[in-house]
Each structure stands twice: as structure tokens, then as C-alpha cells.
Coordinates of C-alpha atoms and ligand atoms in Angstrom, one line a residue:
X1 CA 10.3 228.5 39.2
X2 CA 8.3 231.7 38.8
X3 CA 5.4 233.5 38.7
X4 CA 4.2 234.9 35.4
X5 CA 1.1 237.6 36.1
X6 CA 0.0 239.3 32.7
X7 CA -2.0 242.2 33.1
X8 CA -4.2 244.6 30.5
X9 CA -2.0 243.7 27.9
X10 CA -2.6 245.5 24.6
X11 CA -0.9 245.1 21.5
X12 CA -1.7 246.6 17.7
X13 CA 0.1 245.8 14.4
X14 CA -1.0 249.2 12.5
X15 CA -4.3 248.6 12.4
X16 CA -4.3 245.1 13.4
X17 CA -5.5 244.7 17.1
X18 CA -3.5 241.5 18.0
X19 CA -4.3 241.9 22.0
X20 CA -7.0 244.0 23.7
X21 CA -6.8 243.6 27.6
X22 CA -5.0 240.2 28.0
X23 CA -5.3 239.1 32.2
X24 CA -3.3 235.9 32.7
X25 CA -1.7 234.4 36.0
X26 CA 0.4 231.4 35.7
X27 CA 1.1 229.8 38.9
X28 CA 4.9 229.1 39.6
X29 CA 5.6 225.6 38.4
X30 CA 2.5 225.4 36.4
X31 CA 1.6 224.5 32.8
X32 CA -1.1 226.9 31.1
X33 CA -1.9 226.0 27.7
X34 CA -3.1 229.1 25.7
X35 CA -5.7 227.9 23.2
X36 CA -6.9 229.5 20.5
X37 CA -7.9 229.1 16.5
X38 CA -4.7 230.9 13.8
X39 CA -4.8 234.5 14.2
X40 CA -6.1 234.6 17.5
X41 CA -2.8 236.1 19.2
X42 CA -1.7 233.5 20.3
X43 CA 2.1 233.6 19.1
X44 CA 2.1 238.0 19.6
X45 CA 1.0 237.2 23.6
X46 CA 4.3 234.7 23.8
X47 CA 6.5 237.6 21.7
X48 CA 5.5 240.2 24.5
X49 CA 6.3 237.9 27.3
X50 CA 9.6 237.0 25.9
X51 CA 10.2 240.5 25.0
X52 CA 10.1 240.4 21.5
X53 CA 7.8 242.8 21.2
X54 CA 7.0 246.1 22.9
X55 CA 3.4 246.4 24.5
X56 CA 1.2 249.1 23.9
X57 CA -0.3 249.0 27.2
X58 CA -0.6 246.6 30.4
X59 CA 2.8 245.0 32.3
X60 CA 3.9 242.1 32.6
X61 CA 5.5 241.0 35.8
X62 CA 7.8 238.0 36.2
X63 CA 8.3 236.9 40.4
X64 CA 6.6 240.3 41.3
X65 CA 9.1 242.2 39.5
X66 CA 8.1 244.2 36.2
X67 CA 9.9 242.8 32.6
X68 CA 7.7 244.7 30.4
X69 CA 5.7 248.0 30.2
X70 CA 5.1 250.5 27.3
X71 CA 7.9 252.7 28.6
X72 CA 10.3 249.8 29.8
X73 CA 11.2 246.8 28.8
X74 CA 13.7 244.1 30.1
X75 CA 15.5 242.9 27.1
X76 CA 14.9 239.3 25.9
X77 CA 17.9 237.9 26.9
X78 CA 17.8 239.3 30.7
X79 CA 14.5 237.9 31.5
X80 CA 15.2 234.2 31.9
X81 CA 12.3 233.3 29.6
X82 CA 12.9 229.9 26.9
X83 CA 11.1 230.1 23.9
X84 CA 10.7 226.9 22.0
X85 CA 10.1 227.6 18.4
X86 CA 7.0 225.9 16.1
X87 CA 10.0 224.6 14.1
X88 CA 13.1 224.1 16.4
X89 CA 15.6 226.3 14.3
X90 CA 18.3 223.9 15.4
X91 CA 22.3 225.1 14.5
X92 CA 22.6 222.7 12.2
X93 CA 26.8 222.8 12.1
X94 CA 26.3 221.6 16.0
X95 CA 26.1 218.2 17.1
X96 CA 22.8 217.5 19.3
X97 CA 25.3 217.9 22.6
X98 CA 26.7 221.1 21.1
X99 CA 23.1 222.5 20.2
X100 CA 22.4 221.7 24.0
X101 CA 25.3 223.6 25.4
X102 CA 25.5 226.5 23.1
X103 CA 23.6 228.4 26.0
X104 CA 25.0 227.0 29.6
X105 CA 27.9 228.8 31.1
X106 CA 30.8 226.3 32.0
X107 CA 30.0 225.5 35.3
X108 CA 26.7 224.1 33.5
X109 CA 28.8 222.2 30.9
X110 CA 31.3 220.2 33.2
X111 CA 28.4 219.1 35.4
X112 CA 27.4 217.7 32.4
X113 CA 23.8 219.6 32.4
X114 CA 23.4 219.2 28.9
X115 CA 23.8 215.0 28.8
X116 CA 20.9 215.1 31.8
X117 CA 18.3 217.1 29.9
X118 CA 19.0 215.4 26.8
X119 CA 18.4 211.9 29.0
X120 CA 15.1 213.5 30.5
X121 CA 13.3 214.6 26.6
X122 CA 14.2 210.7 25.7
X123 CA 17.5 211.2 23.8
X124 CA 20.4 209.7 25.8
X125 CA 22.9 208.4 23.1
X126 CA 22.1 210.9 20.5
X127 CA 24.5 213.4 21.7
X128 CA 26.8 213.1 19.0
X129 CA 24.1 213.4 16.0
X130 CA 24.0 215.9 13.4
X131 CA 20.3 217.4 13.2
X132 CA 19.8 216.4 9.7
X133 CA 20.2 213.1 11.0
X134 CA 17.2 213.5 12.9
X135 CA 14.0 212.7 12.5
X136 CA 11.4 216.4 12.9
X137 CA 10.3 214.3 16.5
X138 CA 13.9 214.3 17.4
X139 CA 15.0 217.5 15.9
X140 CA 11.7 218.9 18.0
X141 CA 13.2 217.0 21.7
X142 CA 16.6 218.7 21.0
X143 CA 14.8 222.4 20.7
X144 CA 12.9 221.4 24.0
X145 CA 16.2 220.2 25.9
X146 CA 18.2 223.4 24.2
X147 CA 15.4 225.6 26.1
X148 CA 15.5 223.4 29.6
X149 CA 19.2 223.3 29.9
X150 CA 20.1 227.1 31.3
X151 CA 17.6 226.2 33.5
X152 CA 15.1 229.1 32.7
X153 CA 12.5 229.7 35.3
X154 CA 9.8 230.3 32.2
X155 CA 9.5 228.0 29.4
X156 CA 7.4 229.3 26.5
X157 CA 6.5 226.8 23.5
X158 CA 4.9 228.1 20.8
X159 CA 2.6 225.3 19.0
X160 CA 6.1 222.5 19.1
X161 CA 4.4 219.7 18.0
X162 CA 2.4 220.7 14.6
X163 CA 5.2 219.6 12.1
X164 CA 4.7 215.9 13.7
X165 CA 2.1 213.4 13.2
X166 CA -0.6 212.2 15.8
X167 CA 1.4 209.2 17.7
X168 CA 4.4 210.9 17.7
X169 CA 2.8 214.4 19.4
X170 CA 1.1 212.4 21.7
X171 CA 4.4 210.4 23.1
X172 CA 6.6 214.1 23.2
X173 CA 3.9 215.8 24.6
X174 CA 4.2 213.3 27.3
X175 CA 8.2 213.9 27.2
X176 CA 7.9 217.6 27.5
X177 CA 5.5 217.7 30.3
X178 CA 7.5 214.9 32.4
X179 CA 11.1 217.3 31.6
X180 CA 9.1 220.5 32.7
X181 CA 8.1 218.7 35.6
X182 CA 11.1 217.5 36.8
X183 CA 12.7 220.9 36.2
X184 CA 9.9 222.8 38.1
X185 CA 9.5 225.2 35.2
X186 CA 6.3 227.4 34.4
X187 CA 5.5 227.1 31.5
X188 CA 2.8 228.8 28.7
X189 CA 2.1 226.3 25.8
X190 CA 0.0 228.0 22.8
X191 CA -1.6 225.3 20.6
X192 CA -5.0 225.2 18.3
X193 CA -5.4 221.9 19.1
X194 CA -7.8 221.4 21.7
X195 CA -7.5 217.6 22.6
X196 CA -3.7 219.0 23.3
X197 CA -4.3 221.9 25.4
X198 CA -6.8 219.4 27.5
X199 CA -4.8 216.7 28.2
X200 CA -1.3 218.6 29.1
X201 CA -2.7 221.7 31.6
X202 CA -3.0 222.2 34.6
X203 CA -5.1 224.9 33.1
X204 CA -6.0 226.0 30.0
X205 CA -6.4 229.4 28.7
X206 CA -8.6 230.2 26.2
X207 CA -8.0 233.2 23.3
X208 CA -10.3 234.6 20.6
X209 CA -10.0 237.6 18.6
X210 CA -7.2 238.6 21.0
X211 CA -8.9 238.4 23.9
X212 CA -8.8 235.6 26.5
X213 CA -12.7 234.7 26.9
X214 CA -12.3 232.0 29.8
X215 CA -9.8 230.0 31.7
X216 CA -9.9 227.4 33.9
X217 CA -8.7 223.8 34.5
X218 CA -9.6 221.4 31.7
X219 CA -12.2 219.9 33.2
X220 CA -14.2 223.4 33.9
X221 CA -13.9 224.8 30.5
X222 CA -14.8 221.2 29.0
X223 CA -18.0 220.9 31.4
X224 CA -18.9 224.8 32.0
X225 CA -17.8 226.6 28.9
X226 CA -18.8 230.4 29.1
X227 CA -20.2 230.7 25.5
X228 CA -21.1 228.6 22.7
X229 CA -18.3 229.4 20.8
X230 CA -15.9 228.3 23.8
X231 CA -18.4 225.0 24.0
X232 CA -17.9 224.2 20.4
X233 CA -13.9 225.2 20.4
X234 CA -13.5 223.0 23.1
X235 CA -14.9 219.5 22.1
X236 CA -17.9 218.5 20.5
X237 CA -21.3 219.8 21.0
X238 CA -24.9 218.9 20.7
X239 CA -27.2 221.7 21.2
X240 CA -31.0 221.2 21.2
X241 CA -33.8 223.5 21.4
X242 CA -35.0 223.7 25.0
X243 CA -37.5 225.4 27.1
X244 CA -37.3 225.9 30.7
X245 CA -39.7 224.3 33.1
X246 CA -38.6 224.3 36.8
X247 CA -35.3 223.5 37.1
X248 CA -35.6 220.8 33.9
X249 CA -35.4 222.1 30.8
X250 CA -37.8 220.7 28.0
X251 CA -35.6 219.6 25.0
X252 CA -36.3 217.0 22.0
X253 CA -34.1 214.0 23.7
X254 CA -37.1 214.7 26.7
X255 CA -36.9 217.1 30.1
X256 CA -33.2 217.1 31.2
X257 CA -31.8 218.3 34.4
X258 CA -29.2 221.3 34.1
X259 CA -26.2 222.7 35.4
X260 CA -27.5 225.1 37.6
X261 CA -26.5 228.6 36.3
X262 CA -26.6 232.1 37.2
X263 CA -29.2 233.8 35.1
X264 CA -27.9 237.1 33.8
X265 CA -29.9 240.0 34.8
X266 CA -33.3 240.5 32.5
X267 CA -33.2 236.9 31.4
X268 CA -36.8 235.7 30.4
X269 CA -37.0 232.4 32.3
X270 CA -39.7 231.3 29.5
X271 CA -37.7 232.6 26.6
X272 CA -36.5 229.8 24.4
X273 CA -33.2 228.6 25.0
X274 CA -30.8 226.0 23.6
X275 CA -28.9 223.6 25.8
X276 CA -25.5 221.7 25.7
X277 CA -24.6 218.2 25.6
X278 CA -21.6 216.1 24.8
X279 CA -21.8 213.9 22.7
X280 CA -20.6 210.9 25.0
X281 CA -23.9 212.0 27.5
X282 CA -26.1 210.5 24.9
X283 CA -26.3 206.6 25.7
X284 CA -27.9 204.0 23.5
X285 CA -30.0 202.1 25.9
X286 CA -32.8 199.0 24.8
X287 CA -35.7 199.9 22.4
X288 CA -38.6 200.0 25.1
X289 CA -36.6 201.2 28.0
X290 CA -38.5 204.2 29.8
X291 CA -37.8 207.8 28.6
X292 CA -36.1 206.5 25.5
X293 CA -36.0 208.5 22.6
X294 CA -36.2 207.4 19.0
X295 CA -33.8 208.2 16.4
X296 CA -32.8 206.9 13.3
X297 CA -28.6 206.7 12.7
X298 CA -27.6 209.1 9.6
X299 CA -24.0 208.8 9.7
X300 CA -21.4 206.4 11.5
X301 CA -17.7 207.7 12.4
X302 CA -15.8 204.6 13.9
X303 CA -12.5 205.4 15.5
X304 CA -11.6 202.5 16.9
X305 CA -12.0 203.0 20.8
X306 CA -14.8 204.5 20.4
X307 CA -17.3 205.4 17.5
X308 CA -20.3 209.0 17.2
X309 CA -23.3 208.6 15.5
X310 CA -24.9 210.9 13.8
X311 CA -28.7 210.5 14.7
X312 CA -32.3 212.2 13.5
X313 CA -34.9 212.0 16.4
X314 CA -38.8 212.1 15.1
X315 CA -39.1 215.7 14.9
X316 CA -35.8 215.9 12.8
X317 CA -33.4 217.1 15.2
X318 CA -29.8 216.0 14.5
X319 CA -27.8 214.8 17.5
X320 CA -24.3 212.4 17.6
X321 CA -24.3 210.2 20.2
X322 CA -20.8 209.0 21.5
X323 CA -20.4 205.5 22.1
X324 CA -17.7 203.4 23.3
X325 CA -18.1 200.1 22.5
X326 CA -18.1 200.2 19.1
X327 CA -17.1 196.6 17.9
X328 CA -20.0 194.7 19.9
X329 CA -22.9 197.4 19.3
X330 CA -22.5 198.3 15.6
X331 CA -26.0 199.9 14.4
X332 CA -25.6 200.9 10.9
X333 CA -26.7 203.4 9.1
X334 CA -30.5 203.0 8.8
X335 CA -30.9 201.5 12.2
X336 CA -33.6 202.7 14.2
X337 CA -31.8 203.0 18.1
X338 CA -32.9 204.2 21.8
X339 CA -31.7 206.9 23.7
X340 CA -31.4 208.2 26.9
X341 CA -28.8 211.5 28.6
X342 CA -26.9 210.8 31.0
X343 CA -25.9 214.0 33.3
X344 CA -26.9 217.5 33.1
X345 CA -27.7 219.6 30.3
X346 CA -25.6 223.1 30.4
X347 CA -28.2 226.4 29.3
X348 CA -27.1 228.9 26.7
X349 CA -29.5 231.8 25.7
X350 CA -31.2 231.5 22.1
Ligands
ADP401 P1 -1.8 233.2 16.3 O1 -0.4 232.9 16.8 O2 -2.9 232.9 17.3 O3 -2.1 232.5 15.0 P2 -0.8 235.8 15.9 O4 -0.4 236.3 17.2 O5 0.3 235.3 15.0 O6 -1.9 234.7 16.0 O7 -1.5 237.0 15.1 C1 -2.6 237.8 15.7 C2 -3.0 238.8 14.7 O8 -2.0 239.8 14.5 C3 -3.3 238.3 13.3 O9 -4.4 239.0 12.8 C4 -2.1 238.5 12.5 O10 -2.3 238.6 11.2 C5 -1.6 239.8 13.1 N1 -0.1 239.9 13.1 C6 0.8 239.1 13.7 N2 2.0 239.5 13.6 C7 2.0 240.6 12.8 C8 3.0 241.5 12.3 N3 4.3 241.4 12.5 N4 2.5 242.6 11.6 C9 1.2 242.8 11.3 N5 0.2 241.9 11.8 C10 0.6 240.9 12.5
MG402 MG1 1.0 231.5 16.1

């Protein structure tokens, strides 16, 4: 267990501004995912904090104590940081056991440390395997047990579950978070998958342009995103057209309470605005029901647990509309439905 605090980092490729003033905390123990779309910086800010590359300004402290300035740096292999790979890089002339072990010190190996980390990602009995006998899930539990074994009070995992498909990442995911658990690691998880970052964090970090433009738990950045572009990274998003009046603000889906909000200084409280909803706030209710609004359903998307519409209102404004009982309430495209919101509205300027 450790604290890792991240502070002012900058780094530039050349020209290329990778990181401009990067502020992260993660709390001993804890999981941060670090979101962000390619390019963002995402794999640079785990090279700096595993000492793979030198910063340019900012320090990075691990327990209090400083790994990494632009004058001094701890070498990679003295700061006790893991770094699972996007493709696990196995040594593929090593059995699964071997891969395991390559890094514990004897003590390590005849308490049979790498049999019990191997066990924990899921993969008792494959010690003796070759990795090309591997599926890419398995080959991917081995480079997470390889990393665990020493023990390493930081894990870093740089985007570990692309190469697999949906099920699988789901199910490891799962696996990974359970061994880091058990192990008391903290542990910085980049992915550009936000359904990923979401469900693993304790807290997820969000990156853009190299910067980190809000962080939070995943329930914070899902119901209070700073900025639109955090909104619409994050899940899906319905904006509408609104105009303030009181504390409701007039929209085309009717006057909706909002999530109160600070207004920044100068704001016009009768300028227009535009306002945020998820899709799954937008419930089809009975034709007739008070405050319903009309719409006719454009599009259908049916995923099985749950299906969006795509919807026109009167005024042709296009909304989805998340529902989730799609087998028994199937209105087809062409159908004219009833809506109503359910919660708060979130306010963005125009
Ligand atoms: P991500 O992992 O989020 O996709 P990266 O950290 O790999 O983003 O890249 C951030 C930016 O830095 C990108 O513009 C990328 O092209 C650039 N970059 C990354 N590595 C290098 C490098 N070794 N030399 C030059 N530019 C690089
Ligand atoms: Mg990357």
C-alpha cells in the first residue's frame, strides 16, 4: 500500500505537449481509473510515474517521498511500481509458473507466492502452460499475476483488457479488481472505455488534451460532469434548449427542476442555456398522463436488457429515451409515445 500524489506534472515530446499541469492524488489502497480518448496522455502520465520518462516539470511523490522531479529521478526498477502492459509481453520460453516468478526473490518462491497469485487472477492449474497455449484472456491474467507477485505497493495497467472481447473484459476486470483488493495495492488503471473506468473505480480520473479536466467518484462525474465534453465522454447525453425561470428551467420535454449549480460570475440568468439529461431520466408514461410530452420514435436500438429510442418531440427536437423493459413495451418506429423526466436537469451555458 501507498500513496501516489502527482503534482504540476508537465511533459513535451518536441513539440508535442503530452502533459500540461497534471494534479492527481491516489489514495493508498485505491483504484483510480484515468480516462481519456487516444492521444490524451494517458499512457505518457503512467511512463512518468513508472519512471520511464523524465518530467519536464512537477514531482511525483510515492508514500511522501519524491521518485521523480526534472533534476532527479528514482530509476524504474527502485520505485516498487508494476506496470501491466496493453499486451502482456509474456517470456514466451517460460511456463506460466516461471513467467510468475521471474521477478520474486527466493524467499517469495518457496512460499510459493507465485502458485497464490496465480489462484487469486483465476488460473490455479495452469502453472505449467506455455503462453502460446493460452488464450489472449489468459495470457492477459498471467501479465496481471506477474505484476502482483513482488508484491508492489503501485500497480499501473495500462488499457489491459482492449485485445479481448466484451464478456471476457467484463469477467477479468472483475478478477483484477478482486486480486488488487486482496493484495491492498493502489492502483492507476488508464482505459478509453468509459463503461470500464465507471464500473471498476473507486474514482475516476478524467484526461483531455493532456490535462485532467475533472475527477471524482463515478457516480459524481456521471451525475455532475463539469463540461459538456466530460457529459458526453462519460455516458450518453440529451441536451435540450432551455431557459431559466426560477429555479425550473423551460425546456422542450416541459419546465424541469435542476441541479442546483453555482452560477459563474457575469452569468446572464435569462441568457439561453442548454440542459443535460440521461437518457434513462426520460420515461415513457400513458398517452394522456399530465405533463406528457409527445414524440414520435425515429430510431429503435434494442440491447437486450434494456433498449434507447430515438424520439422527435412536436417542435422537432431529437431526444433518446432509455427504457428498460424492452420485450413488453416495444413501440416501433412510427409510434407516436408519452413522456415524462424523471430527476433533475443539469445547466450548461449555451
Ligand atoms: P494515450 O495513451 O492517451 O493515447 P499518449 O500518452 O500515448 O496518449 O500520447 C499523448 C500525446 O503524446 C499524443 O499526441 C502522442 O502522439 C504524443 N506522444 C506519445 N509518445 C510520444 C513519443 N515517444 N514521441 C513523440 N510524441 C509522443
Ligand atoms: Mg495509450
Amino acid at each position: 500500500m501507498a500513496e501516489l500524489r502527482i503534482a504540476g506534472v508537465h511533459k513535451d515530446y518536441g513539440p508535442v505537449r503530452a502533459l500540461t499541469g497534471v494534479d492527481l492524488t491516489v489514495r493508498s489502497g485505491a483504484l483510480v481509473a484515468v480516462l481519456g480518448p487516444s492521444g490524451s496522455g494517458k499512457t505518457t502520465l503512467l511512463r512518468c510515474i513508472a519512471g520511464f520518462e523524465a518530467l519536464d516539470a512537477g514531482e511525483i511523490r510515492v508514500d511522501g517521498s519524491r521518485v521523480a522531479t526534472p533534476d532527479a529521478s528514482v530509476p524504474p526498477e527502485r520505485r516498487r511500481i508494476a506496470v501491466v502492459p496493453q499486451e502482456g509481453a509474456l517470456f514466451p520460453h517460460l511456463s506460466v509458473l516461471g513467467n510468475v516468478a521471474y521477478g520474486l526473490d527466493r524467499a517469495a518462491r518457496r512460499a510459493g507466492r507465485a502458485a497464490a497469485v496465480l489462484d487469486l487472477v483465476g488460473l490455479a492449474g495452469f502453472q505449467d502452460r506455455m503462453p502460446h497455449h493460452l488464450s489472449g484472456g489468459q495470457q492477459q491474467r498471467v501479465a496481471v499475476a506477474r505484476a502482483l507477485a513482488p508484491r508492489p505497493p503501485v500497480v499501473l495497467l495500462d488499457e489491459p483488457f482492449n485485445a479481448l472481447d466484451a464478456a471476457l473484459r467484463a469477467e477479468l476486470r472483475q478478477d483484477v479488481w478482486q486480486a488488487l483488493r486482496a493484495d491492498g495495492a493502489t492502483a492507476v488503471l488508464v482505459t478509453h472505455d468509459q463503461a470500464e473506468a465507471l464500473s471498476i473505480a473507486d474514482e475516476v480520473a478524467v484526461m483531455r488534451d493532456g490535462r485532467i479536466v475533472q475527477s471524482g467518484p463515478p457516480e459524481l462525474l456521471y451525475g455532475t460532469p463539469a463540461d459538456p465534453w466530460v457529459a458526453g465522454f462519460v455516458g450518453d447525453a440529451v441536451w435540450l434548449p432551455a431557459v431559466m425561470d426560477g429555479d425550473r428551467a423551460r425546456t422542450p420535454l416541459g419546465a424541469l427542476p435542476v441541479t442546483p449549480s453555482a452560477p459563474a460570475d457575469g452569468d446572464d440568468q435569462n441568457a439561453p442555456q442548454r440542459v443535460l439529461l440521461r437518457p434513462e431520466q426520460i420515461a415513457l408514461v400513458p398517452p394522456g398522463a399530465p405533463d406528457a410530452v409527445l414524440a414520435t420514435v425515429v430510431r429503435r436500438d434494442f440491447y437486450g436488457h434494456d433498449a434507447v429510442l430515438g424520439l422527435r418531440l412536436a417542435d422537432g427536437t431529437a431526444v433518446a429515451a432509455r427504457i428498460f423493459d424492452p420485450a413488453s413495451v416495444p413501440p416501433s418506429v412510427g409510434d407516436q409515445v408519452a413522456l415524462r423526466v424523471r430527476g433533475a436537469a443539469r445547466v450548461f451555458p449555451r
